[in-house]
mmCIF file of C-alpha atoms in Angstrom:
data_model
loop_
_atom_site.group_PDB
_atom_site.id
_atom_site.type_symbol
_atom_site.label_atom_id
_atom_site.label_comp_id
_atom_site.label_asym_id
_atom_site.label_seq_id
_atom_site.Cartn_x
_atom_site.Cartn_y
_atom_site.Cartn_z
ATOM 1 C CA UNK A 1 122.269 113.209 78.944
ATOM 2 C CA UNK A 2 123.986 112.439 82.226
ATOM 3 C CA UNK A 3 123.094 108.741 81.922
ATOM 4 C CA UNK A 4 124.282 108.687 78.315
ATOM 5 C CA UNK A 5 127.583 110.271 79.336
ATOM 6 C CA UNK A 6 128.045 107.758 82.179
ATOM 7 C CA UNK A 7 127.548 104.904 79.700
ATOM 8 C CA UNK A 8 129.781 106.449 77.044
ATOM 9 C CA UNK A 9 126.896 106.575 74.572
ATOM 10 C CA UNK A 10 125.549 109.390 72.406
ATOM 11 C CA UNK A 11 122.197 110.953 73.200
ATOM 12 C CA UNK A 12 119.206 109.490 71.406
ATOM 13 C CA UNK A 13 118.017 111.447 68.415
ATOM 14 C CA UNK A 14 114.683 113.232 68.541
ATOM 15 C CA UNK A 15 112.772 115.371 71.019
ATOM 16 C CA UNK A 16 110.993 114.112 74.139
ATOM 17 C CA UNK A 17 107.252 114.794 74.170
ATOM 18 C CA UNK A 18 104.892 114.162 77.092
ATOM 19 C CA UNK A 19 101.872 112.422 75.600
ATOM 20 C CA UNK A 20 99.932 111.991 78.847
ATOM 21 C CA UNK A 21 99.437 115.210 80.788
ATOM 22 C CA UNK A 22 97.762 113.301 83.612
ATOM 23 C CA UNK A 23 101.216 112.034 84.537
ATOM 24 C CA UNK A 24 102.182 115.608 85.402
ATOM 25 C CA UNK A 25 99.817 115.727 88.385
ATOM 26 C CA UNK A 26 101.157 113.455 91.059
ATOM 27 C CA UNK A 27 100.284 112.923 94.701
ATOM 28 C CA UNK A 28 96.977 114.785 94.844
ATOM 29 C CA UNK A 29 94.362 113.144 97.060
ATOM 30 C CA UNK A 30 91.638 114.942 95.110
ATOM 31 C CA UNK A 31 92.585 112.899 92.033
ATOM 32 C CA UNK A 32 91.565 109.735 93.900
ATOM 33 C CA UNK A 33 87.992 111.024 93.964
ATOM 34 C CA UNK A 34 87.527 111.747 90.273
ATOM 35 C CA UNK A 35 84.366 110.106 88.845
ATOM 36 C CA UNK A 36 86.062 106.987 87.458
ATOM 37 C CA UNK A 37 87.996 106.295 90.710
ATOM 38 C CA UNK A 38 85.738 107.706 93.428
ATOM 39 C CA UNK A 39 83.763 104.519 94.138
ATOM 40 C CA UNK A 40 86.889 102.351 94.112
ATOM 41 C CA UNK A 41 88.684 104.708 96.506
ATOM 42 C CA UNK A 42 85.835 104.939 99.021
ATOM 43 C CA UNK A 43 85.363 101.163 99.060
ATOM 44 C CA UNK A 44 89.094 100.563 99.511
ATOM 45 C CA UNK A 45 89.249 103.044 102.373
ATOM 46 C CA UNK A 46 86.496 101.097 104.131
ATOM 47 C CA UNK A 47 88.110 97.718 103.379
ATOM 48 C CA UNK A 48 91.503 98.796 104.714
ATOM 49 C CA UNK A 49 89.935 100.340 107.804
ATOM 50 C CA UNK A 50 87.970 97.131 108.392
ATOM 51 C CA UNK A 51 91.125 95.030 107.963
ATOM 52 C CA UNK A 52 92.993 96.735 110.781
ATOM 53 C CA UNK A 53 89.875 97.025 112.920
ATOM 54 C CA UNK A 54 89.363 93.252 112.765
ATOM 55 C CA UNK A 55 93.034 92.236 112.769
ATOM 56 C CA UNK A 56 94.125 94.229 115.813
ATOM 57 C CA UNK A 57 90.791 93.443 117.409
ATOM 58 C CA UNK A 58 91.609 89.725 117.323
ATOM 59 C CA UNK A 59 95.115 90.429 118.636
ATOM 60 C CA UNK A 60 93.799 92.391 121.627
ATOM 61 C CA UNK A 61 90.783 90.150 122.144
ATOM 62 C CA UNK A 62 92.926 87.023 122.406
ATOM 63 C CA UNK A 63 94.622 88.219 125.588
ATOM 64 C CA UNK A 64 91.312 89.344 127.072
ATOM 65 C CA UNK A 65 89.674 85.982 126.454
ATOM 66 C CA UNK A 66 92.649 83.967 127.694
ATOM 67 C CA UNK A 67 92.675 86.058 130.839
ATOM 68 C CA UNK A 68 89.066 85.060 131.463
ATOM 69 C CA UNK A 69 90.240 81.571 132.493
ATOM 70 C CA UNK A 70 88.336 79.814 129.737
ATOM 71 C CA UNK A 71 84.879 81.160 130.635
ATOM 72 C CA UNK A 72 84.874 83.658 127.819
ATOM 73 C CA UNK A 73 81.152 84.413 128.072
ATOM 74 C CA UNK A 74 81.078 85.364 131.715
ATOM 75 C CA UNK A 75 84.691 85.611 132.780
ATOM 76 C CA UNK A 76 85.448 88.719 130.780
ATOM 77 C CA UNK A 77 82.428 90.409 132.302
ATOM 78 C CA UNK A 78 82.780 89.345 135.904
ATOM 79 C CA UNK A 79 86.535 89.712 136.354
ATOM 80 C CA UNK A 80 86.799 93.266 135.060
ATOM 81 C CA UNK A 81 86.303 96.229 137.302
ATOM 82 C CA UNK A 82 85.557 99.480 135.570
ATOM 83 C CA UNK A 83 88.261 101.197 137.580
ATOM 84 C CA UNK A 84 90.815 98.393 137.431
ATOM 85 C CA UNK A 85 93.562 97.746 134.939
ATOM 86 C CA UNK A 86 92.654 94.783 132.750
ATOM 87 C CA UNK A 87 96.129 93.267 132.845
ATOM 88 C CA UNK A 88 96.105 93.263 136.647
ATOM 89 C CA UNK A 89 93.086 90.981 137.032
ATOM 90 C CA UNK A 90 94.870 87.660 136.499
ATOM 91 C CA UNK A 91 98.455 87.108 135.370
ATOM 92 C CA UNK A 92 98.726 84.990 132.240
ATOM 93 C CA UNK A 93 100.109 81.513 132.836
ATOM 94 C CA UNK A 94 102.604 79.530 130.773
ATOM 95 C CA UNK A 95 99.670 77.694 129.190
ATOM 96 C CA UNK A 96 98.065 81.022 128.249
ATOM 97 C CA UNK A 97 101.240 82.134 126.493
ATOM 98 C CA UNK A 98 101.378 78.825 124.621
ATOM 99 C CA UNK A 99 97.830 79.373 123.333
ATOM 100 C CA UNK A 100 98.730 82.975 122.480
ATOM 101 C CA UNK A 101 101.741 81.739 120.497
ATOM 102 C CA UNK A 102 99.520 79.390 118.489
ATOM 103 C CA UNK A 103 97.221 82.243 117.479
ATOM 104 C CA UNK A 104 100.270 84.292 116.441
ATOM 105 C CA UNK A 105 101.598 81.486 114.233
ATOM 106 C CA UNK A 106 98.271 81.511 112.375
ATOM 107 C CA UNK A 107 99.515 84.320 110.152
ATOM 108 C CA UNK A 108 101.818 81.951 108.228
ATOM 109 C CA UNK A 109 99.085 79.598 106.938
ATOM 110 C CA UNK A 110 96.772 82.593 106.506
ATOM 111 C CA UNK A 111 99.162 84.266 104.089
ATOM 112 C CA UNK A 112 99.898 80.978 102.299
ATOM 113 C CA UNK A 113 96.163 80.411 101.863
ATOM 114 C CA UNK A 114 95.865 83.852 100.282
ATOM 115 C CA UNK A 115 98.766 83.161 97.914
ATOM 116 C CA UNK A 116 97.084 79.898 96.870
ATOM 117 C CA UNK A 117 93.648 81.344 96.037
ATOM 118 C CA UNK A 118 94.330 84.912 94.920
ATOM 119 C CA UNK A 119 95.336 83.978 91.361
ATOM 120 C CA UNK A 120 92.523 81.452 91.118
ATOM 121 C CA UNK A 121 89.593 83.452 92.449
ATOM 122 C CA UNK A 122 90.848 86.952 91.767
ATOM 123 C CA UNK A 123 91.516 89.803 94.187
ATOM 124 C CA UNK A 124 87.930 90.828 94.907
ATOM 125 C CA UNK A 125 86.618 87.328 95.584
ATOM 126 C CA UNK A 126 89.645 86.487 97.715
ATOM 127 C CA UNK A 127 89.066 89.466 100.014
ATOM 128 C CA UNK A 128 85.326 88.791 100.165
ATOM 129 C CA UNK A 129 85.784 85.071 100.897
ATOM 130 C CA UNK A 130 88.310 85.697 103.654
ATOM 131 C CA UNK A 131 86.124 88.340 105.281
ATOM 132 C CA UNK A 132 83.273 85.814 105.258
ATOM 133 C CA UNK A 133 85.476 83.132 106.841
ATOM 134 C CA UNK A 134 86.452 85.646 109.519
ATOM 135 C CA UNK A 135 82.756 86.400 110.082
ATOM 136 C CA UNK A 136 81.990 82.693 110.573
ATOM 137 C CA UNK A 137 84.979 82.178 112.884
ATOM 138 C CA UNK A 138 84.234 85.152 115.115
ATOM 139 C CA UNK A 139 80.562 84.101 115.306
ATOM 140 C CA UNK A 140 81.591 81.011 117.286
ATOM 141 C CA UNK A 141 82.284 83.300 120.247
ATOM 142 C CA UNK A 142 78.513 83.312 120.777
ATOM 143 C CA UNK A 143 78.785 79.698 121.989
ATOM 144 C CA UNK A 144 79.630 79.667 125.670
ATOM 145 C CA UNK A 145 80.415 75.928 125.650
ATOM 146 C CA UNK A 146 83.733 76.400 123.823
ATOM 147 C CA UNK A 147 86.671 74.976 125.756
ATOM 148 C CA UNK A 148 90.122 76.546 125.816
ATOM 149 C CA UNK A 149 91.301 74.383 122.914
ATOM 150 C CA UNK A 150 88.345 75.280 120.698
ATOM 151 C CA UNK A 151 88.642 78.948 121.646
ATOM 152 C CA UNK A 152 92.289 78.934 120.584
ATOM 153 C CA UNK A 153 91.367 77.203 117.324
ATOM 154 C CA UNK A 154 88.691 79.801 116.537
ATOM 155 C CA UNK A 155 91.093 82.661 117.258
ATOM 156 C CA UNK A 156 93.745 80.873 115.163
ATOM 157 C CA UNK A 157 91.402 80.784 112.159
ATOM 158 C CA UNK A 158 90.242 84.372 112.672
ATOM 159 C CA UNK A 159 93.739 85.822 112.978
ATOM 160 C CA UNK A 160 95.167 83.788 110.123
ATOM 161 C CA UNK A 161 92.411 84.652 107.698
ATOM 162 C CA UNK A 162 92.293 88.371 108.509
ATOM 163 C CA UNK A 163 96.045 88.640 107.996
ATOM 164 C CA UNK A 164 95.445 87.088 104.587
ATOM 165 C CA UNK A 165 92.901 89.801 103.752
ATOM 166 C CA UNK A 166 95.588 92.377 104.512
ATOM 167 C CA UNK A 167 97.930 90.811 101.969
ATOM 168 C CA UNK A 168 95.211 90.645 99.319
ATOM 169 C CA UNK A 169 94.441 94.326 99.862
ATOM 170 C CA UNK A 170 98.139 95.172 99.496
ATOM 171 C CA UNK A 171 98.160 93.318 96.162
ATOM 172 C CA UNK A 172 94.946 94.820 94.813
ATOM 173 C CA UNK A 173 95.405 98.489 95.740
ATOM 174 C CA UNK A 174 98.615 99.248 93.766
ATOM 175 C CA UNK A 175 97.192 97.360 90.785
ATOM 176 C CA UNK A 176 93.955 99.309 90.578
ATOM 177 C CA UNK A 177 95.484 102.815 90.526
ATOM 178 C CA UNK A 178 97.436 104.314 87.609
ATOM 179 C CA UNK A 179 101.136 105.046 88.050
ATOM 180 C CA UNK A 180 100.584 108.744 88.778
ATOM 181 C CA UNK A 181 98.272 107.930 91.712
ATOM 182 C CA UNK A 182 99.637 104.607 92.924
ATOM 183 C CA UNK A 183 101.673 105.949 95.852
ATOM 184 C CA UNK A 184 99.043 108.354 97.123
ATOM 185 C CA UNK A 185 96.367 105.689 96.690
ATOM 186 C CA UNK A 186 98.205 103.140 98.812
ATOM 187 C CA UNK A 187 99.246 105.875 101.261
ATOM 188 C CA UNK A 188 95.722 107.096 101.933
ATOM 189 C CA UNK A 189 94.469 103.528 102.330
ATOM 190 C CA UNK A 190 97.249 102.865 104.833
ATOM 191 C CA UNK A 191 96.325 106.037 106.692
ATOM 192 C CA UNK A 192 92.656 105.028 106.923
ATOM 193 C CA UNK A 193 93.802 101.621 108.141
ATOM 194 C CA UNK A 194 95.436 103.307 111.139
ATOM 195 C CA UNK A 195 92.093 104.886 111.951
ATOM 196 C CA UNK A 196 90.584 101.418 112.237
ATOM 197 C CA UNK A 197 93.438 100.371 114.523
ATOM 198 C CA UNK A 198 92.720 103.377 116.750
ATOM 199 C CA UNK A 199 89.056 102.402 117.121
ATOM 200 C CA UNK A 200 89.404 98.689 117.825
ATOM 201 C CA UNK A 201 90.657 98.913 121.464
ATOM 202 C CA UNK A 202 87.324 100.534 122.347
ATOM 203 C CA UNK A 203 85.673 97.273 121.329
ATOM 204 C CA UNK A 204 88.236 94.609 122.234
ATOM 205 C CA UNK A 205 89.237 96.062 125.614
ATOM 206 C CA UNK A 206 86.373 98.333 126.694
ATOM 207 C CA UNK A 207 83.166 96.946 125.213
ATOM 208 C CA UNK A 208 84.191 93.436 126.267
ATOM 209 C CA UNK A 209 83.548 94.476 129.871
ATOM 210 C CA UNK A 210 79.897 94.771 128.908
ATOM 211 C CA UNK A 211 79.411 91.728 126.687
ATOM 212 C CA UNK A 212 81.559 89.319 124.687
ATOM 213 C CA UNK A 213 78.539 88.699 122.465
ATOM 214 C CA UNK A 214 78.333 92.391 121.600
ATOM 215 C CA UNK A 215 82.032 92.393 120.729
ATOM 216 C CA UNK A 216 81.654 89.351 118.465
ATOM 217 C CA UNK A 217 78.617 90.927 116.794
ATOM 218 C CA UNK A 218 80.529 94.154 116.149
ATOM 219 C CA UNK A 219 83.504 92.455 114.513
ATOM 220 C CA UNK A 220 81.239 90.084 112.602
ATOM 221 C CA UNK A 221 79.126 92.921 111.209
ATOM 222 C CA UNK A 222 82.168 94.939 110.142
ATOM 223 C CA UNK A 223 83.639 91.886 108.392
ATOM 224 C CA UNK A 224 80.345 91.148 106.648
ATOM 225 C CA UNK A 225 80.055 94.731 105.375
ATOM 226 C CA UNK A 226 83.680 94.623 104.222
ATOM 227 C CA UNK A 227 82.969 91.415 102.271
ATOM 228 C CA UNK A 228 80.110 93.192 100.503
ATOM 229 C CA UNK A 229 82.380 96.175 99.834
ATOM 230 C CA UNK A 230 85.005 93.893 98.285
ATOM 231 C CA UNK A 231 82.478 92.408 95.881
ATOM 232 C CA UNK A 232 81.222 95.892 94.976
ATOM 233 C CA UNK A 233 84.660 97.024 93.795
ATOM 234 C CA UNK A 234 84.132 97.965 90.142
ATOM 235 C CA UNK A 235 87.487 96.638 88.871
ATOM 236 C CA UNK A 236 89.043 93.166 89.093
ATOM 237 C CA UNK A 237 92.807 93.441 88.567
ATOM 238 C CA UNK A 238 93.549 89.731 88.055
ATOM 239 C CA UNK A 239 95.382 89.439 84.727
ATOM 240 C CA UNK A 240 95.002 93.167 84.100
ATOM 241 C CA UNK A 241 97.987 95.187 82.921
ATOM 242 C CA UNK A 242 99.028 97.945 85.307
ATOM 243 C CA UNK A 243 98.214 101.418 84.037
#
């Protein structure tokens, strides 16, 4: 009535009737776990958590590996003292910051790559493919013969592609939930993503003192499981009308 008055128009004739009572229940986390949404929700929580775990892991790992003076297989192990601050071992040089800048710029082509393939392959396959590319890229850390240039290239690919997964997840999640649950669905996924970000420093900055290979294996395994989770999502939202 207020809107009609503001527009100088009469009220519409008839009586408003709510024909979908599900729309009356909004913002309940329990509704995300009803039988027809439970599997989708649990898989998305894992995918989002894996996204931040891998993304911030690459961000933190880049500085650790650059600090190792190029010998990323032994340098990270030998230069760290369990009681010493990591950043105090060797100051980063101008060249290190240049390599760090290159890995940061990787997010632009990573997002563009996602935009290019997401409408062609679909949301599920895009996330799965990019997790697999991340798995392959991070696996190259097992090769101790990588020079500084190749190391930067591998980290460039890994960071670019995992940022693309993030964007694909942001596209898929609002599309898969109905209107009454869309906000709480995205909100809980975002919250679980923060949990992954809380865990990743234990790997990228603590476990690396033990073994770079163990760090690479951890991130690779998480990415591989997330790729499987993406393919197991029961709904593909490409071309699907939002509910």
